[in-house]
mmCIF file of N, CA, C and O in Angstrom:
data_model
loop_
_atom_site.group_PDB
_atom_site.id
_atom_site.type_symbol
_atom_site.label_atom_id
_atom_site.label_comp_id
_atom_site.label_asym_id
_atom_site.label_seq_id
_atom_site.Cartn_x
_atom_site.Cartn_y
_atom_site.Cartn_z
ATOM 1 N N UNK A 1 136.794 51.415 130.948
ATOM 2 C CA UNK A 1 136.630 52.705 131.569
ATOM 3 C C UNK A 1 137.454 53.747 130.831
ATOM 4 O O UNK A 1 138.511 53.466 130.325
ATOM 5 N N UNK A 2 136.902 54.935 130.794
ATOM 6 C CA UNK A 2 137.599 56.051 130.166
ATOM 7 C C UNK A 2 137.645 57.212 131.149
ATOM 8 O O UNK A 2 136.741 57.387 131.957
ATOM 9 N N UNK A 3 138.680 57.993 131.075
ATOM 10 C CA UNK A 3 138.810 59.178 131.920
ATOM 11 C C UNK A 3 138.604 60.412 131.057
ATOM 12 O O UNK A 3 139.101 60.493 129.932
ATOM 13 N N UNK A 4 137.822 61.360 131.586
ATOM 14 C CA UNK A 4 137.559 62.598 130.865
ATOM 15 C C UNK A 4 137.056 63.655 131.824
ATOM 16 O O UNK A 4 137.296 63.579 133.031
ATOM 17 N N UNK A 5 136.308 64.619 131.285
ATOM 18 C CA UNK A 5 135.842 65.757 132.069
ATOM 19 C C UNK A 5 134.343 65.953 131.895
ATOM 20 O O UNK A 5 133.845 65.900 130.776
ATOM 21 N N UNK A 6 133.663 66.191 133.011
ATOM 22 C CA UNK A 6 132.264 66.622 132.985
ATOM 23 C C UNK A 6 132.266 68.119 133.232
ATOM 24 O O UNK A 6 132.881 68.597 134.194
ATOM 25 N N UNK A 7 131.593 68.876 132.354
ATOM 26 C CA UNK A 7 131.449 70.320 132.529
ATOM 27 C C UNK A 7 129.999 70.637 132.831
ATOM 28 O O UNK A 7 129.099 70.233 132.097
ATOM 29 N N UNK A 8 129.804 71.361 133.916
ATOM 30 C CA UNK A 8 128.467 71.758 134.340
ATOM 31 C C UNK A 8 128.214 73.205 133.943
ATOM 32 O O UNK A 8 129.090 74.060 134.087
ATOM 33 N N UNK A 9 127.002 73.497 133.483
ATOM 34 C CA UNK A 9 126.633 74.848 133.074
ATOM 35 C C UNK A 9 125.424 75.332 133.873
ATOM 36 O O UNK A 9 124.557 74.548 134.247
ATOM 37 N N UNK A 10 125.368 76.625 134.117
ATOM 38 C CA UNK A 10 124.228 77.312 134.734
ATOM 39 C C UNK A 10 123.776 76.624 136.023
ATOM 40 O O UNK A 10 124.554 76.490 136.953
ATOM 41 N N UNK A 11 122.507 76.198 136.097
ATOM 42 C CA UNK A 11 121.957 75.609 137.320
ATOM 43 C C UNK A 11 122.691 74.330 137.716
ATOM 44 O O UNK A 11 122.818 74.029 138.908
ATOM 45 N N UNK A 12 123.193 73.582 136.755
ATOM 46 C CA UNK A 12 123.947 72.369 137.077
ATOM 47 C C UNK A 12 125.261 72.734 137.770
ATOM 48 O O UNK A 12 125.671 72.079 138.726
ATOM 49 N N UNK A 13 125.905 73.796 137.304
ATOM 50 C CA UNK A 13 127.140 74.271 137.931
ATOM 51 C C UNK A 13 126.869 74.721 139.359
ATOM 52 O O UNK A 13 127.621 74.383 140.283
ATOM 53 N N UNK A 14 125.795 75.457 139.566
ATOM 54 C CA UNK A 14 125.439 75.911 140.914
ATOM 55 C C UNK A 14 125.131 74.726 141.824
ATOM 56 O O UNK A 14 125.554 74.698 142.990
ATOM 57 N N UNK A 15 124.419 73.740 141.328
ATOM 58 C CA UNK A 15 124.042 72.583 142.138
ATOM 59 C C UNK A 15 125.253 71.707 142.477
ATOM 60 O O UNK A 15 125.340 71.167 143.582
ATOM 61 N N UNK A 16 126.177 71.561 141.536
ATOM 62 C CA UNK A 16 127.368 70.741 141.771
ATOM 63 C C UNK A 16 128.394 71.478 142.632
ATOM 64 O O UNK A 16 129.194 70.848 143.327
ATOM 65 N N UNK A 17 128.379 72.807 142.545
ATOM 66 C CA UNK A 17 129.357 73.593 143.286
ATOM 67 C C UNK A 17 130.716 73.654 142.617
ATOM 68 O O UNK A 17 131.671 74.181 143.180
ATOM 69 N N UNK A 18 130.803 73.122 141.406
ATOM 70 C CA UNK A 18 132.041 73.162 140.618
ATOM 71 C C UNK A 18 131.670 73.347 139.152
ATOM 72 O O UNK A 18 130.582 72.967 138.729
ATOM 73 N N UNK A 19 132.581 73.912 138.385
ATOM 74 C CA UNK A 19 132.347 74.091 136.954
ATOM 75 C C UNK A 19 132.639 72.817 136.171
ATOM 76 O O UNK A 19 132.021 72.554 135.141
ATOM 77 N N UNK A 20 133.598 72.044 136.661
ATOM 78 C CA UNK A 20 133.936 70.789 135.990
ATOM 79 C C UNK A 20 134.625 69.864 136.969
ATOM 80 O O UNK A 20 135.131 70.299 138.012
ATOM 81 N N UNK A 21 134.621 68.579 136.594
ATOM 82 C CA UNK A 21 135.288 67.564 137.404
ATOM 83 C C UNK A 21 135.597 66.369 136.515
ATOM 84 O O UNK A 21 134.986 66.203 135.454
ATOM 85 N N UNK A 22 136.535 65.534 136.926
ATOM 86 C CA UNK A 22 136.878 64.381 136.101
ATOM 87 C C UNK A 22 135.836 63.270 136.212
ATOM 88 O O UNK A 22 135.121 63.175 137.206
ATOM 89 N N UNK A 23 135.751 62.471 135.164
ATOM 90 C CA UNK A 23 134.975 61.237 135.232
ATOM 91 C C UNK A 23 135.897 60.066 134.925
ATOM 92 O O UNK A 23 136.923 60.212 134.266
ATOM 93 N N UNK A 24 135.516 58.916 135.416
ATOM 94 C CA UNK A 24 136.169 57.649 135.093
ATOM 95 C C UNK A 24 135.034 56.660 134.902
ATOM 96 O O UNK A 24 134.537 56.073 135.864
ATOM 97 N N UNK A 25 134.568 56.544 133.668
ATOM 98 C CA UNK A 25 133.359 55.765 133.382
ATOM 99 C C UNK A 25 133.393 55.284 131.940
ATOM 100 O O UNK A 25 134.025 55.895 131.083
ATOM 101 N N UNK A 26 132.664 54.219 131.686
ATOM 102 C CA UNK A 26 132.574 53.691 130.334
ATOM 103 C C UNK A 26 131.411 54.244 129.542
ATOM 104 O O UNK A 26 131.459 54.322 128.316
ATOM 105 N N UNK A 27 130.339 54.641 130.262
ATOM 106 C CA UNK A 27 129.144 55.156 129.602
ATOM 107 C C UNK A 27 128.684 56.456 130.272
ATOM 108 O O UNK A 27 129.073 56.754 131.411
ATOM 109 N N UNK A 28 127.826 57.162 129.577
ATOM 110 C CA UNK A 28 127.254 58.383 130.150
ATOM 111 C C UNK A 28 126.477 58.051 131.413
ATOM 112 O O UNK A 28 126.551 58.780 132.411
ATOM 113 N N UNK A 29 125.747 56.950 131.429
ATOM 114 C CA UNK A 29 124.978 56.553 132.614
ATOM 115 C C UNK A 29 125.895 56.377 133.816
ATOM 116 O O UNK A 29 125.580 56.845 134.924
ATOM 117 N N UNK A 30 127.037 55.733 133.630
ATOM 118 C CA UNK A 30 127.987 55.532 134.727
ATOM 119 C C UNK A 30 128.551 56.859 135.219
ATOM 120 O O UNK A 30 128.690 57.069 136.431
ATOM 121 N N UNK A 31 128.876 57.757 134.307
ATOM 122 C CA UNK A 31 129.417 59.064 134.690
ATOM 123 C C UNK A 31 128.387 59.867 135.476
ATOM 124 O O UNK A 31 128.723 60.503 136.486
ATOM 125 N N UNK A 32 127.135 59.837 135.033
ATOM 126 C CA UNK A 32 126.087 60.580 135.732
ATOM 127 C C UNK A 32 125.766 59.951 137.087
ATOM 128 O O UNK A 32 125.497 60.677 138.056
ATOM 129 N N UNK A 33 125.809 58.628 137.180
ATOM 130 C CA UNK A 33 125.607 57.970 138.473
ATOM 131 C C UNK A 33 126.687 58.408 139.464
ATOM 132 O O UNK A 33 126.401 58.670 140.636
ATOM 133 N N UNK A 34 127.914 58.493 139.001
ATOM 134 C CA UNK A 34 129.017 58.936 139.869
ATOM 135 C C UNK A 34 128.824 60.394 140.285
ATOM 136 O O UNK A 34 129.078 60.753 141.441
ATOM 137 N N UNK A 35 128.369 61.228 139.364
ATOM 138 C CA UNK A 35 128.117 62.637 139.692
ATOM 139 C C UNK A 35 127.013 62.756 140.737
ATOM 140 O O UNK A 35 127.116 63.561 141.672
ATOM 141 N N UNK A 36 125.961 61.956 140.596
ATOM 142 C CA UNK A 36 124.867 61.966 141.582
ATOM 143 C C UNK A 36 125.367 61.530 142.960
ATOM 144 O O UNK A 36 124.975 62.096 143.981
ATOM 145 N N UNK A 37 126.228 60.528 142.995
ATOM 146 C CA UNK A 37 126.779 60.057 144.266
ATOM 147 C C UNK A 37 127.699 61.101 144.895
ATOM 148 O O UNK A 37 127.703 61.276 146.112
ATOM 149 N N UNK A 38 128.442 61.800 144.063
ATOM 150 C CA UNK A 38 129.378 62.831 144.543
ATOM 151 C C UNK A 38 128.646 64.078 145.035
ATOM 152 O O UNK A 38 129.110 64.743 145.952
ATOM 153 N N UNK A 39 127.501 64.384 144.418
ATOM 154 C CA UNK A 39 126.758 65.614 144.727
ATOM 155 C C UNK A 39 125.285 65.292 144.984
ATOM 156 O O UNK A 39 124.416 65.681 144.197
ATOM 157 N N UNK A 40 124.990 64.580 146.069
ATOM 158 C CA UNK A 40 123.578 64.268 146.349
ATOM 159 C C UNK A 40 122.812 65.552 146.655
ATOM 160 O O UNK A 40 123.394 66.552 147.059
ATOM 161 N N UNK A 41 121.548 65.515 146.420
ATOM 162 C CA UNK A 41 120.734 66.700 146.703
ATOM 163 C C UNK A 41 120.293 67.387 145.433
ATOM 164 O O UNK A 41 119.772 66.753 144.511
ATOM 165 N N UNK A 42 120.549 68.680 145.342
ATOM 166 C CA UNK A 42 120.017 69.503 144.252
ATOM 167 C C UNK A 42 120.475 69.037 142.870
ATOM 168 O O UNK A 42 119.700 69.058 141.914
ATOM 169 N N UNK A 43 121.731 68.601 142.740
ATOM 170 C CA UNK A 43 122.208 68.180 141.419
ATOM 171 C C UNK A 43 121.392 67.010 140.884
ATOM 172 O O UNK A 43 121.103 66.945 139.688
ATOM 173 N N UNK A 44 120.997 66.104 141.748
ATOM 174 C CA UNK A 44 120.179 64.964 141.325
ATOM 175 C C UNK A 44 118.899 65.463 140.649
ATOM 176 O O UNK A 44 118.504 64.955 139.593
ATOM 177 N N UNK A 45 118.282 66.462 141.233
ATOM 178 C CA UNK A 45 117.058 67.038 140.666
ATOM 179 C C UNK A 45 117.337 67.761 139.352
ATOM 180 O O UNK A 45 116.592 67.630 138.381
ATOM 181 N N UNK A 46 118.404 68.539 139.319
ATOM 182 C CA UNK A 46 118.751 69.313 138.119
ATOM 183 C C UNK A 46 119.051 68.387 136.939
ATOM 184 O O UNK A 46 118.632 68.651 135.805
ATOM 185 N N UNK A 47 119.756 67.286 137.181
ATOM 186 C CA UNK A 47 120.123 66.379 136.094
ATOM 187 C C UNK A 47 118.915 65.801 135.375
ATOM 188 O O UNK A 47 118.998 65.473 134.185
ATOM 189 N N UNK A 48 117.797 65.697 136.064
ATOM 190 C CA UNK A 48 116.576 65.175 135.428
ATOM 191 C C UNK A 48 116.086 66.082 134.304
ATOM 192 O O UNK A 48 115.369 65.626 133.417
ATOM 193 N N UNK A 49 116.426 67.351 134.357
ATOM 194 C CA UNK A 49 115.955 68.325 133.358
ATOM 195 C C UNK A 49 117.006 68.662 132.299
ATOM 196 O O UNK A 49 116.737 69.437 131.390
ATOM 197 N N UNK A 50 118.185 68.106 132.431
ATOM 198 C CA UNK A 50 119.304 68.501 131.572
ATOM 199 C C UNK A 50 119.334 67.745 130.248
ATOM 200 O O UNK A 50 118.814 66.639 130.125
ATOM 201 N N UNK A 51 119.998 68.381 129.298
ATOM 202 C CA UNK A 51 120.406 67.689 128.085
ATOM 203 C C UNK A 51 121.923 67.560 128.152
ATOM 204 O O UNK A 51 122.583 68.223 128.962
ATOM 205 N N UNK A 52 122.472 66.703 127.299
ATOM 206 C CA UNK A 52 123.893 66.386 127.397
ATOM 207 C C UNK A 52 124.535 66.376 126.015
ATOM 208 O O UNK A 52 123.920 65.957 125.036
ATOM 209 N N UNK A 53 125.768 66.849 125.982
ATOM 210 C CA UNK A 53 126.617 66.724 124.805
ATOM 211 C C UNK A 53 127.787 65.841 125.200
ATOM 212 O O UNK A 53 128.381 66.041 126.268
ATOM 213 N N UNK A 54 128.129 64.899 124.361
ATOM 214 C CA UNK A 54 129.303 64.063 124.579
ATOM 215 C C UNK A 54 130.251 64.327 123.419
ATOM 216 O O UNK A 54 129.916 64.067 122.261
ATOM 217 N N UNK A 55 131.375 64.916 123.748
ATOM 218 C CA UNK A 55 132.367 65.309 122.742
ATOM 219 C C UNK A 55 131.732 66.150 121.637
ATOM 220 O O UNK A 55 132.007 65.973 120.452
ATOM 221 N N UNK A 56 130.829 67.047 122.049
ATOM 222 C CA UNK A 56 130.199 67.979 121.120
ATOM 223 C C UNK A 56 128.958 67.461 120.419
ATOM 224 O O UNK A 56 128.297 68.218 119.717
ATOM 225 N N UNK A 57 128.643 66.191 120.581
ATOM 226 C CA UNK A 57 127.475 65.605 119.916
ATOM 227 C C UNK A 57 126.299 65.501 120.884
ATOM 228 O O UNK A 57 126.453 64.958 121.988
ATOM 229 N N UNK A 58 125.116 65.971 120.491
ATOM 230 C CA UNK A 58 123.941 65.862 121.363
ATOM 231 C C UNK A 58 123.567 64.402 121.620
ATOM 232 O O UNK A 58 123.570 63.581 120.709
ATOM 233 N N UNK A 59 123.246 64.093 122.868
ATOM 234 C CA UNK A 59 122.813 62.752 123.227
ATOM 235 C C UNK A 59 121.364 62.538 122.801
ATOM 236 O O UNK A 59 120.984 61.452 122.374
ATOM 237 N N UNK A 60 120.556 63.592 122.923
ATOM 238 C CA UNK A 60 119.153 63.490 122.526
ATOM 239 C C UNK A 60 118.411 62.462 123.358
ATOM 240 O O UNK A 60 118.569 62.401 124.568
ATOM 241 N N UNK A 61 117.637 61.618 122.699
ATOM 242 C CA UNK A 61 116.802 60.645 123.408
ATOM 243 C C UNK A 61 117.477 59.282 123.567
ATOM 244 O O UNK A 61 116.848 58.347 124.060
ATOM 245 N N UNK A 62 118.737 59.166 123.152
ATOM 246 C CA UNK A 62 119.435 57.882 123.304
ATOM 247 C C UNK A 62 119.534 57.498 124.780
ATOM 248 O O UNK A 62 119.712 58.362 125.645
ATOM 249 N N UNK A 63 119.437 56.234 125.066
ATOM 250 C CA UNK A 63 119.617 55.726 126.419
ATOM 251 C C UNK A 63 121.041 56.016 126.880
ATOM 252 O O UNK A 63 122.009 55.733 126.157
ATOM 253 N N UNK A 64 121.166 56.566 128.075
ATOM 254 C CA UNK A 64 122.494 56.927 128.577
ATOM 255 C C UNK A 64 123.395 55.719 128.754
ATOM 256 O O UNK A 64 124.617 55.842 128.706
ATOM 257 N N UNK A 65 122.807 54.536 128.920
ATOM 258 C CA UNK A 65 123.589 53.316 129.040
ATOM 259 C C UNK A 65 124.274 52.944 127.731
ATOM 260 O O UNK A 65 125.249 52.187 127.725
ATOM 261 N N UNK A 66 123.763 53.449 126.605
ATOM 262 C CA UNK A 66 124.332 53.095 125.303
ATOM 263 C C UNK A 66 125.335 54.129 124.789
ATOM 264 O O UNK A 66 125.961 53.903 123.760
ATOM 265 N N UNK A 67 125.477 55.243 125.498
ATOM 266 C CA UNK A 67 126.374 56.310 125.045
ATOM 267 C C UNK A 67 127.759 56.066 125.646
ATOM 268 O O UNK A 67 127.985 56.253 126.840
ATOM 269 N N UNK A 68 128.677 55.602 124.807
ATOM 270 C CA UNK A 68 130.040 55.283 125.245
ATOM 271 C C UNK A 68 130.852 56.568 125.394
ATOM 272 O O UNK A 68 130.701 57.508 124.604
ATOM 273 N N UNK A 69 131.723 56.592 126.391
ATOM 274 C CA UNK A 69 132.597 57.735 126.620
ATOM 275 C C UNK A 69 134.006 57.392 126.173
ATOM 276 O O UNK A 69 134.486 56.280 126.381
ATOM 277 N N UNK A 70 134.667 58.378 125.579
ATOM 278 C CA UNK A 70 136.015 58.186 125.056
ATOM 279 C C UNK A 70 137.057 58.689 126.055
ATOM 280 O O UNK A 70 136.797 59.604 126.837
ATOM 281 N N UNK A 71 138.209 58.082 126.008
ATOM 282 C CA UNK A 71 139.337 58.548 126.805
ATOM 283 C C UNK A 71 139.630 60.005 126.437
ATOM 284 O O UNK A 71 139.722 60.346 125.256
ATOM 285 N N UNK A 72 139.719 60.854 127.449
ATOM 286 C CA UNK A 72 139.997 62.270 127.210
ATOM 287 C C UNK A 72 138.791 63.049 126.735
ATOM 288 O O UNK A 72 138.924 64.201 126.329
ATOM 289 N N UNK A 73 137.608 62.457 126.789
ATOM 290 C CA UNK A 73 136.394 63.101 126.278
ATOM 291 C C UNK A 73 135.808 64.118 127.239
ATOM 292 O O UNK A 73 136.297 64.330 128.353
ATOM 293 N N UNK A 74 134.741 64.750 126.771
ATOM 294 C CA UNK A 74 134.055 65.774 127.555
ATOM 295 C C UNK A 74 132.552 65.543 127.509
ATOM 296 O O UNK A 74 131.985 65.320 126.441
ATOM 297 N N UNK A 75 131.936 65.606 128.678
ATOM 298 C CA UNK A 75 130.481 65.570 128.811
ATOM 299 C C UNK A 75 130.043 66.960 129.247
ATOM 300 O O UNK A 75 130.510 67.470 130.266
ATOM 301 N N UNK A 76 129.185 67.591 128.462
ATOM 302 C CA UNK A 76 128.609 68.907 128.807
ATOM 303 C C UNK A 76 127.221 68.679 129.376
ATOM 304 O O UNK A 76 126.391 68.015 128.753
ATOM 305 N N UNK A 77 126.964 69.228 130.564
ATOM 306 C CA UNK A 77 125.668 69.105 131.251
ATOM 307 C C UNK A 77 124.952 70.430 131.092
ATOM 308 O O UNK A 77 125.372 71.442 131.645
ATOM 309 N N UNK A 78 123.858 70.429 130.318
ATOM 310 C CA UNK A 78 123.164 71.657 129.935
ATOM 311 C C UNK A 78 121.739 71.691 130.467
ATOM 312 O O UNK A 78 120.853 71.039 129.915
ATOM 313 N N UNK A 79 121.497 72.451 131.537
ATOM 314 C CA UNK A 79 120.129 72.600 132.007
ATOM 315 C C UNK A 79 119.347 73.475 131.038
ATOM 316 O O UNK A 79 119.941 74.174 130.210
ATOM 317 N N UNK A 80 118.027 73.473 131.123
ATOM 318 C CA UNK A 80 117.248 74.356 130.261
ATOM 319 C C UNK A 80 117.643 75.816 130.524
ATOM 320 O O UNK A 80 117.832 76.207 131.674
ATOM 321 N N UNK A 81 117.769 76.576 129.463
ATOM 322 C CA UNK A 81 118.130 77.980 129.572
ATOM 323 C C UNK A 81 116.913 78.830 129.267
ATOM 324 O O UNK A 81 116.160 78.535 128.345
ATOM 325 N N UNK A 82 116.740 79.892 130.015
ATOM 326 C CA UNK A 82 115.638 80.845 129.749
ATOM 327 C C UNK A 82 116.114 81.908 128.776
ATOM 328 O O UNK A 82 117.307 82.179 128.668
ATOM 329 N N UNK A 83 115.200 82.513 128.104
ATOM 330 C CA UNK A 83 115.555 83.615 127.199
ATOM 331 C C UNK A 83 116.068 83.122 125.884
ATOM 332 O O UNK A 83 115.932 81.977 125.505
ATOM 333 N N UNK A 84 116.740 83.969 125.192
ATOM 334 C CA UNK A 84 117.307 83.545 123.924
ATOM 335 C C UNK A 84 117.253 84.646 123.011
ATOM 336 O O UNK A 84 117.347 85.031 122.024
#
């Protein structure tokens, strides 16, 4: 297990009700499962549309179960953004 920070942006931040929170997880899948349990409801729906950065690197299409989290790391939760 590793401890770090999940940062929520835009609609994910609104759904979670916080800008960031700690994680204690070994993989991205575990961290997201904990976030879903902590914030049932709208965040669960929003996470289905999000992309993720782990320590600045895009997760892309990799299985979340295979994305290891580092001690002191950061997971960025990025919902689709309009405009540009």
